[in-house]
Amino acid sequence: MAQGDFPLLVERSAPGRIGAAVPQSDVPEVPLEQILPPAQLRGGPPPLPEVSEPDLVRHYTQLSHRNYAVDIGFYPLGSCTMKYNPKINEDAARLPGFARLHPYAPDALAQGALRLLSELETMLAEISGMDGMTFQPAAGAHGELTALLMIRAYFADRGEARTRVIVPDSAHGTNPASASMCGYGVVQVRSDARGNIDADALRQVADERAAALMLTNPNTLGLFEERITEVEEIMHGCGAQIYLDGANFNAVLGITRPGDQGFDVMHMNLHKTFSTPHGGGGPGAGPVAVKSHLLPYLPVPVVVREGERFRLDYDRPQSIGKIRSFYGNFGVLVRAYTYIRTYGPLLRQIAEAAVLNANYLLALLRPAFDLPYDRHCMHEFVLAGTRQKREHGVTTRDMAKRLLDYGYHAPTIYFPLIVEEAMMIEPTETESRETIEAFARGLLAIAEECRTNPDVVRSAPHTTVVSRLDEVTAARRPDLHWPIADY
Amino acid sequence: MAFPGPTFHEFVLRCPLPPEEINRRLLDAEILGGLPLGRFYRELADGWLVCVTESRTRQDIDRLAAALEEMV
């Protein structure tokens, strides 16, 4: 990791320095004043940094060295499935026929891309047990909103005025947010002592007012919903739809299918389960898959196969319309397609290894930490730092910060909300036994430091470029600009 | 021209032929035509958004103009 300061682009700037020269156009030039009114003309050039190409590349490369990534080390960020992304995915996405294709190219010239979309839909439908899907949503939460808009349109067509969406108290925060954004009231249902959604409590609120239940399975505690069949009967018994938040699909890939569990609609996070890069909020892909009764409501366009030809169909009167430009993050879809084709029938082993790795890591760590829901986990597990807080005054946040000194990305902390001092750890299937054991040694050493030298944990991190930030101000009032007056 | 205002990097033409038909014929000349706007704006069913970008030469642009002239 790069230490110390390096100059900003504005500080590297020198008047007249350029990165690339634009060739003279062979179209005759006319003065801008002749073709644009004065109000639309600048008084002078914008005050941008003037740097050479190596200056620019070095600046951004140095910045990138301050970052942490799955290509640098272990990244056990629970619920995010930070698996290693094979580089062959990048080769496929860079094929010029995909990378250079204009999104508005005529269907006749985009047959390869349309075929890829169609085949990816077929493969993901088979994997999920659903009947069709849209690739437009750019993230999981975007998929949630898309699905709820389809559910709303479905009930509107049936003349049913359903007003509520039910979520368990272990749900991702995006679930109630998406429901609220879609105009639904949110009803929260508690979890039972084993970490499942409390089916008895669910029965109390499942009535004709419920449009949908939004459920994550395995849930955010990393536990499979043991009463899923009963939950399905309760919700379909009152005529509601069941939505799967597919964030944790990696745990059951090739083993069980949401469509077979009774889910009507789900999103998949291709950037989690199907090994496409996680961006800083994008580009992601959160395709939404549906059962046949919701197919008419999919966003336009959908890819239609006619024999050996493919076309985009915009003529779908019951569609909720467009929810993103073009067809989603197409380059991401190429990566997911490549990943699935690479593994083929071995996809199931991904889930098996992910679950095995998580249970092995849990077994290594459980002597030192509290485990509120003591069950075999799926692909991730949630420990509690309550013992360390009670006995040594060291919080989960402190331990997460200390992990950075040991060279690891911290796990997800303080989520799910129902676990005090939560530490949510997801090793994924791509990590070796040695990596998992080394991480466990690190976290166990930190637990020991809580006892012997708690101040070193409370004041961590000590080795990073910056130490503890004012996270609220950084999130709410980020200072992202360089004042022109200083330039 | 569909609109009287000054244009920047692209402009809208109203066409005597359906824009989709123009694009079909241009493809025969190995030219990817403009964007038919009818799908986005019902009132612009004859609207055709043209953008040649900085990467085209004068020769390319002249060839497009000649093909259109021949068509209409």
XYZ file of C-alpha atoms in Angstrom:
559
model
C 0.000 0.000 0.000
C 1.457 3.402 -0.971
C 2.319 5.581 1.972
C 2.802 9.303 2.165
C 1.511 12.128 0.075
C 1.772 12.589 -3.644
C 0.812 15.630 -5.699
C -2.725 16.215 -6.898
C -3.335 16.687 -10.613
C -3.704 20.441 -10.146
C -0.321 20.488 -8.424
C 1.312 18.589 -11.305
C -0.165 20.984 -13.849
C 2.136 23.091 -16.065
C 0.806 25.626 -18.618
C 0.684 24.221 -22.137
C 1.466 20.614 -21.199
C -0.784 18.132 -22.980
C -1.417 14.408 -22.896
C -2.439 13.926 -26.520
C -2.662 16.116 -29.592
C -5.917 16.068 -31.547
C -5.280 15.954 -35.301
C -6.438 18.776 -37.510
C -9.937 18.125 -38.856
C -10.286 18.017 -42.643
C -13.718 19.647 -42.333
C -13.323 23.414 -42.854
C -13.458 25.252 -39.542
C -15.727 28.196 -38.902
C -15.448 30.567 -35.934
C -17.771 29.476 -33.119
C -19.206 33.013 -32.961
C -20.730 32.414 -36.390
C -22.761 29.375 -35.359
C -23.478 29.867 -31.643
C -25.069 32.857 -29.876
C -22.840 34.750 -27.393
C -24.819 33.487 -24.375
C -23.770 29.922 -25.164
C -20.070 30.676 -25.557
C -17.476 30.484 -22.786
C -15.349 33.484 -21.989
C -12.245 31.291 -21.990
C -11.104 27.712 -21.568
C -12.055 25.909 -18.320
C -9.282 25.844 -15.687
C -8.439 22.149 -16.023
C -5.098 20.660 -14.988
C -2.600 20.515 -17.862
C -0.633 17.285 -17.498
C 1.131 14.683 -19.608
C -0.160 11.135 -19.999
C 2.431 9.649 -17.579
C 1.549 12.306 -14.985
C -2.087 11.322 -15.286
C -1.469 7.572 -15.184
C 0.880 7.864 -12.186
C -1.618 9.978 -10.286
C -4.434 7.470 -10.631
C -2.183 4.461 -10.126
C -0.873 5.972 -6.894
C -4.434 6.609 -5.796
C -5.334 3.003 -6.587
C -2.445 1.792 -4.380
C -4.216 3.378 -1.434
C -7.224 1.183 -2.087
C -7.879 -2.361 -0.995
C -9.301 -4.919 -3.397
C -9.958 -8.625 -3.717
C -6.967 -8.801 -6.079
C -4.792 -7.613 -3.154
C -6.074 -9.777 -0.353
C -8.834 -11.471 1.615
C -12.071 -9.481 1.670
C -14.573 -11.135 4.030
C -17.232 -8.430 3.736
C -20.400 -10.275 4.748
C -23.413 -10.120 2.416
C -21.231 -8.775 -0.403
C -19.758 -12.065 -1.718
C -16.347 -10.616 -2.494
C -15.139 -13.628 -4.439
C -12.148 -13.426 -6.757
C -13.230 -12.547 -10.302
C -11.473 -14.681 -12.937
C -9.606 -12.581 -15.490
C -11.039 -14.533 -18.402
C -14.271 -12.615 -17.743
C -12.370 -9.451 -18.609
C -11.035 -10.959 -21.844
C -14.575 -11.779 -22.966
C -15.950 -8.347 -22.067
C -13.180 -6.710 -24.107
C -13.917 -8.603 -27.319
C -14.448 -5.772 -29.817
C -17.771 -7.217 -31.020
C -19.123 -6.610 -27.513
C -17.040 -3.680 -26.304
C -17.355 -1.591 -29.477
C -21.004 -2.313 -30.244
C -23.266 0.718 -30.177
C -26.329 0.140 -27.979
C -28.556 1.507 -30.749
C -27.033 -0.656 -33.473
C -29.784 -2.311 -35.525
C -30.798 -5.749 -34.235
C -29.455 -7.269 -37.450
C -25.949 -6.056 -36.573
C -26.161 -7.008 -32.882
C -27.111 -10.666 -33.195
C -24.161 -11.878 -31.114
C -24.941 -9.536 -28.235
C -28.651 -10.348 -28.369
C -27.869 -14.061 -28.448
C -25.681 -13.633 -25.368
C -28.536 -11.870 -23.544
C -30.993 -14.569 -24.584
C -28.700 -17.419 -23.547
C -27.841 -15.733 -20.252
C -31.565 -15.413 -19.561
C -32.068 -19.114 -20.314
C -29.157 -20.142 -18.089
C -30.154 -17.940 -15.151
C -33.788 -19.056 -15.498
C -32.645 -22.662 -15.245
C -30.402 -21.903 -12.266
C -33.123 -19.964 -10.427
C -36.203 -21.949 -11.459
C -37.853 -18.831 -12.871
C -39.431 -18.214 -16.301
C -37.906 -14.995 -17.608
C -36.069 -11.852 -16.571
C -34.918 -8.328 -17.177
C -31.270 -7.319 -17.107
C -31.898 -3.591 -16.791
C -31.512 -3.054 -13.024
C -28.006 -1.805 -12.294
C -27.856 -3.110 -8.723
C -29.715 -5.306 -6.248
C -31.716 -2.457 -4.715
C -32.624 -1.265 -8.206
C -33.869 -4.810 -8.844
C -35.990 -4.656 -5.680
C -37.691 -1.507 -6.904
C -38.201 -2.987 -10.373
C -39.791 -6.113 -8.903
C -42.107 -4.142 -6.633
C -43.196 -1.962 -9.568
C -44.088 -5.164 -11.441
C -45.986 -6.507 -8.428
C -47.856 -3.210 -8.159
C -48.787 -3.349 -11.855
C -49.867 -6.989 -11.483
C -52.271 -6.192 -8.641
C -53.518 -3.057 -10.401
C -54.456 -5.219 -13.402
C -56.328 -7.567 -11.076
C -58.128 -4.675 -9.415
C -56.616 -5.446 -6.039
C -55.652 -2.531 -3.811
C -52.890 -4.008 -1.702
C -50.951 -1.466 0.329
C -48.331 -3.233 2.420
C -45.047 -5.051 2.036
C -43.839 -7.381 4.786
C -40.132 -7.640 5.680
C -38.404 -9.580 8.460
C -36.356 -7.663 11.043
C -33.189 -9.255 9.650
C -33.803 -7.797 6.157
C -31.334 -5.711 4.189
C -32.207 -2.057 4.764
C -32.837 -1.672 1.050
C -35.965 -3.887 1.298
C -38.120 -1.489 3.343
C -36.571 1.448 1.461
C -37.582 -0.020 -1.922
C -41.089 -0.809 -0.652
C -41.489 2.713 0.644
C -40.170 4.201 -2.615
C -42.792 2.146 -4.441
C -45.540 3.647 -2.279
C -46.105 0.689 0.031
C -46.348 0.729 3.791
C -43.828 -1.538 5.503
C -44.712 -4.145 8.112
C -41.823 -5.688 10.027
C -41.916 -9.262 11.315
C -39.567 -10.476 14.034
C -37.155 -13.396 13.799
C -37.586 -16.488 15.956
C -35.034 -17.923 18.374
C -33.334 -19.936 15.612
C -32.897 -16.908 13.361
C -35.747 -17.720 10.967
C -38.573 -15.353 10.098
C -41.171 -16.043 12.812
C -43.874 -17.846 10.829
C -46.439 -17.413 13.605
C -45.887 -13.656 13.676
C -46.023 -13.625 9.873
C -49.411 -15.325 9.941
C -50.777 -12.462 12.068
C -50.026 -9.822 9.417
C -50.510 -11.827 6.210
C -53.877 -10.680 4.884
C -55.494 -9.083 1.838
C -53.588 -5.853 2.491
C -50.237 -7.541 1.841
C -48.815 -7.133 -1.668
C -45.609 -9.024 -0.988
C -43.200 -10.546 1.455
C -39.561 -9.649 0.796
C -37.349 -12.431 2.089
C -33.646 -13.190 1.877
C -32.793 -16.906 1.868
C -30.340 -17.800 3.258
C -31.071 -14.766 5.395
C -28.664 -12.091 6.563
C -27.694 -14.225 9.555
C -26.287 -16.698 7.025
C -29.019 -19.187 7.954
C -31.363 -21.095 5.663
C -35.015 -20.332 6.372
C -36.136 -23.614 7.927
C -39.843 -22.797 7.624
C -39.737 -21.622 4.004
C -42.506 -24.026 2.925
C -44.805 -22.741 5.653
C -43.928 -19.139 4.771
C -44.826 -19.844 1.146
C -48.210 -21.279 2.149
C -48.994 -18.334 4.418
C -48.199 -15.697 1.788
C -49.792 -17.384 -1.195
C -52.732 -18.244 1.078
C -53.510 -14.534 1.372
C -52.884 -13.903 -2.332
C -49.606 -12.015 -1.864
C -46.436 -12.326 -3.914
C -43.182 -13.622 -2.483
C -40.014 -11.763 -3.403
C -36.563 -13.219 -2.919
C -33.750 -10.836 -2.194
C -31.121 -12.904 -3.998
C -28.122 -11.272 -2.351
C -27.191 -14.610 -0.793
C -27.761 -16.779 -3.865
C -24.121 -17.896 -3.776
C -24.968 -20.205 -0.872
C -27.472 -22.333 -2.794
C -26.242 -22.114 -6.395
C -27.041 -25.392 -8.136
C -28.399 -26.921 -4.908
C -31.884 -25.461 -4.519
C -33.905 -23.155 -6.773
C -35.928 -20.168 -5.535
C -38.555 -20.905 -8.161
C -39.058 -24.345 -6.623
C -39.352 -22.804 -3.148
C -42.379 -20.823 -4.316
C -40.837 -17.415 -4.930
C -42.698 -15.419 -7.582
C -39.939 -12.941 -8.304
C -36.326 -12.409 -7.301
C -33.274 -10.377 -8.047
C -29.793 -11.762 -8.464
C -26.658 -9.761 -7.799
C -24.433 -10.728 -10.717
C -21.638 -8.769 -9.011
C -21.899 -11.130 -6.055
C -22.861 -14.635 -7.130
C -21.765 -14.494 -10.751
C -18.361 -12.957 -10.305
C -18.630 -9.587 -11.963
C -16.727 -6.689 -10.414
C -18.191 -4.714 -7.545
C -17.896 -1.070 -8.416
C -18.250 1.869 -6.088
C -22.007 1.678 -6.481
C -21.666 0.423 -10.035
C -21.461 -0.890 -12.594
C -23.394 -3.699 -11.051
C -26.199 -5.816 -12.358
C -29.308 -6.866 -10.456
C -31.411 -8.793 -12.973
C -34.961 -9.534 -11.871
C -36.348 -12.984 -12.660
C -40.068 -13.724 -12.570
C -42.556 -16.543 -12.796
C -44.760 -16.618 -15.882
C -47.640 -14.588 -14.398
C -45.330 -11.577 -14.055
C -43.686 -11.859 -17.512
C -45.998 -9.260 -19.133
C -44.809 -6.607 -16.666
C -41.063 -6.893 -17.386
C -39.410 -3.628 -18.451
C -39.000 -3.014 -22.186
C -37.290 -4.095 -24.277
C -37.034 -7.853 -23.857
C -34.953 -10.073 -26.121
C -37.075 -12.373 -28.264
C -35.701 -15.422 -30.006
C -37.203 -16.299 -33.382
C -35.532 -19.444 -34.683
C -31.867 -18.592 -34.988
C -32.474 -14.833 -34.963
C -32.917 -12.437 -32.069
C -34.650 -9.089 -31.741
C -35.536 -6.504 -29.097
C -39.283 -6.326 -28.423
C -40.637 -2.949 -27.301
C -44.294 -3.739 -28.032
C -45.411 -4.926 -24.603
C -48.455 -2.973 -23.430
C -48.453 -4.256 -19.821
C -44.749 -3.486 -19.290
C -43.772 -1.152 -16.445
C -41.659 0.666 -19.056
C -37.958 1.366 -18.893
C -36.121 1.474 -15.617
C -32.643 2.045 -17.028
C -31.058 3.213 -20.247
C -30.478 0.586 -22.913
C -30.383 -3.020 -21.589
C -28.524 -2.707 -18.283
C -24.757 -2.829 -17.808
C -24.084 -5.030 -20.811
C -20.349 -5.470 -20.179
C -21.184 -6.878 -16.762
C -23.608 -9.335 -18.348
C -20.843 -10.586 -20.668
C -18.695 -11.296 -17.609
C -21.496 -13.210 -15.840
C -22.172 -15.215 -19.007
C -18.493 -16.093 -19.267
C -18.408 -17.140 -15.614
C -21.391 -19.468 -15.967
C -20.044 -20.984 -19.187
C -16.647 -21.492 -17.545
C -18.089 -23.477 -14.647
C -21.059 -25.160 -16.319
C -22.199 -28.161 -14.270
C -19.587 -27.334 -11.604
C -21.595 -24.304 -10.424
C -22.902 -26.381 -7.540
C -19.353 -26.827 -6.232
C -19.104 -23.048 -5.864
C -21.919 -23.052 -3.314
C -20.621 -26.173 -1.589
C -17.133 -24.689 -1.177
C -18.559 -21.339 -0.033
C -20.611 -23.057 2.680
C -17.739 -25.316 3.704
C -15.308 -22.387 3.952
C -17.758 -20.379 6.064
C -18.395 -23.251 8.478
C -14.658 -23.955 8.780
C -13.913 -20.304 9.576
C -16.813 -20.228 12.036
C -15.391 -23.283 13.805
C -11.972 -21.607 14.069
C -13.388 -18.366 15.506
C -16.208 -19.485 17.768
C -14.057 -20.161 20.875
C -13.219 -16.446 21.068
C -16.528 -14.809 20.135
C -20.218 -15.016 20.993
C -22.481 -16.682 18.423
C -26.094 -15.550 18.967
C -27.678 -18.054 16.573
C -25.785 -21.280 17.100
C -26.449 -23.302 13.951
C -24.482 -24.569 10.999
C -24.213 -21.554 8.731
C -24.549 -21.272 4.986
C -22.098 -19.040 3.073
C -21.602 -16.554 5.930
C -22.063 -16.218 9.669
C -22.655 -13.487 12.218
C -20.549 -13.297 15.358
C -21.115 -10.843 18.207
C -18.354 -8.800 19.803
C -20.385 -8.569 23.007
C -17.859 -10.485 25.123
C -15.017 -8.145 24.133
C -17.191 -5.086 24.764
C -18.411 -6.295 28.139
C -15.107 -7.617 29.478
C -12.567 -5.257 27.906
C -14.448 -2.197 26.627
C -13.429 -2.944 23.029
C -16.120 -2.685 20.362
C -16.654 -4.570 17.128
C -15.754 -1.347 15.313
C -12.389 -1.292 17.102
C -11.678 -4.900 16.129
C -12.686 -4.224 12.519
C -10.284 -1.285 12.392
C -7.522 -3.410 13.921
C -7.999 -6.016 11.167
C -6.781 -3.392 8.685
C -3.409 -3.419 10.487
C -3.278 -7.168 9.923
C -3.721 -6.565 6.175
C -7.355 -7.648 5.801
C -10.473 -5.873 4.727
C -12.873 -5.743 7.649
C -16.053 -7.822 7.690
C -19.458 -6.165 7.575
C -20.175 -4.799 11.048
C -23.293 -3.766 12.963
C -25.510 -5.645 10.503
C -27.933 -7.366 10.711
C -29.453 -4.965 13.191
C -30.855 -7.721 15.395
C -27.362 -8.824 16.492
C -25.582 -6.614 19.010
C -21.975 -5.753 18.065
C -22.462 -7.821 14.888
C -19.551 -9.021 12.792
C -20.770 -10.602 9.552
C -18.103 -12.704 7.867
C -18.288 -14.224 4.366
C -15.091 -15.909 3.164
C -16.479 -17.076 -0.242
C -15.400 -20.192 -2.132
C -12.328 -18.683 -3.781
C -10.178 -18.573 -0.643
C -7.710 -21.306 0.230
C -7.539 -23.135 3.536
C -4.272 -21.289 4.253
C -5.891 -17.880 3.731
C -8.834 -18.752 5.953
C -6.558 -20.070 8.699
C -4.305 -16.996 8.487
C -7.314 -14.696 8.798
C -8.618 -16.684 11.754
C -5.203 -16.414 13.448
C -5.350 -12.646 12.915
C -8.817 -12.204 14.364
C -8.024 -14.525 17.286
C -4.863 -12.480 17.941
C -7.013 -9.341 18.035
C -9.378 -11.021 20.508
C -6.292 -11.730 22.630
C -5.144 -8.105 22.274
C -8.540 -7.016 23.605
C -7.493 -8.763 26.834
C -3.797 -7.893 26.998
C -3.506 -4.540 25.216
C -6.965 -3.115 24.507
C -5.632 0.367 23.733
C -3.842 -0.867 20.616
C -7.197 -2.129 19.328
C -9.175 0.934 20.394
C -6.742 3.261 18.594
C -6.429 1.175 15.398
C -5.722 1.355 12.527
C -2.049 2.264 12.864
C -0.671 1.298 9.436
C -3.095 2.853 6.944
C -2.689 6.127 5.028
C -5.386 7.704 7.189
C -6.665 6.468 10.527
C -10.235 6.834 11.778
C -12.346 9.174 9.719
C -15.377 11.202 10.612
C -17.522 8.754 8.678
C -20.756 10.703 9.022
C -19.293 13.895 7.608
C -17.425 11.939 4.931
C -20.705 10.341 3.804
C -23.032 13.307 4.233
C -20.800 16.228 3.296
C -17.955 14.832 1.209
C -15.507 17.443 -0.025
C -14.850 16.271 -3.569
C -13.708 19.443 -5.295
C -10.610 21.585 -5.504
C -11.496 25.256 -5.154
C -10.710 27.093 -8.370
C -9.258 30.005 -6.362
C -6.504 27.700 -5.067
C -5.589 26.505 -8.528
C -33.950 20.796 -39.611
C -36.533 19.941 -36.958
C -35.649 22.773 -34.599
C -34.492 26.344 -35.272
C -31.989 26.673 -32.400
C -28.212 26.356 -32.794
C -26.860 22.820 -32.637
C -23.826 21.420 -30.874
C -22.552 17.918 -31.629
C -25.738 16.497 -33.173
C -28.936 17.659 -34.860
C -32.442 16.447 -35.742
C -33.698 16.244 -39.314
C -37.303 15.691 -40.360
C -37.341 13.150 -43.159
C -39.580 12.665 -46.184
C -39.058 8.881 -45.793
C -39.477 6.945 -42.540
C -36.125 7.196 -40.696
C -36.089 3.417 -40.224
C -36.305 3.025 -44.020
C -33.475 5.503 -44.518
C -31.320 3.506 -42.119
C -32.146 0.266 -43.945
C -30.997 1.745 -47.241
C -27.878 3.319 -45.707
C -26.874 -0.079 -44.335
C -26.576 -1.278 -47.937
C -23.943 1.427 -48.330
C -22.306 0.233 -45.096
C -23.312 3.364 -43.241
C -24.906 3.188 -39.765
C -27.488 5.947 -39.950
C -28.965 8.277 -37.376
C -31.323 7.460 -34.526
C -35.046 7.314 -35.411
C -36.760 9.311 -32.668
C -40.323 7.972 -33.008
C -39.768 5.372 -30.274
C -38.906 8.127 -27.814
C -41.190 10.964 -28.999
C -44.409 10.071 -30.776
C -44.570 13.571 -32.346
C -41.139 13.001 -33.911
C -42.002 9.882 -35.929
C -40.165 11.472 -38.878
C -37.318 12.709 -36.664
C -33.797 11.430 -37.296
C -30.987 12.343 -34.881
C -27.649 12.624 -36.664
C -24.283 12.624 -34.917
C -21.113 12.181 -36.962
C -18.633 12.656 -34.042
C -15.063 13.913 -34.354
C -13.857 10.521 -35.555
C -15.358 10.813 -39.073
C -13.525 12.385 -41.968
C -14.899 14.883 -44.424
C -14.987 12.069 -46.962
C -17.220 9.964 -44.682
C -19.574 12.862 -44.111
C -19.738 13.719 -47.817
C -20.529 10.083 -48.604
C -23.446 10.142 -46.120
C -24.756 13.379 -47.623
C -24.520 11.962 -51.166
C -26.351 8.776 -50.179
C -29.152 10.830 -48.605
C -29.379 13.118 -51.615
C -29.782 10.113 -53.878
C -32.523 8.723 -51.633
C -34.711 11.789 -51.455
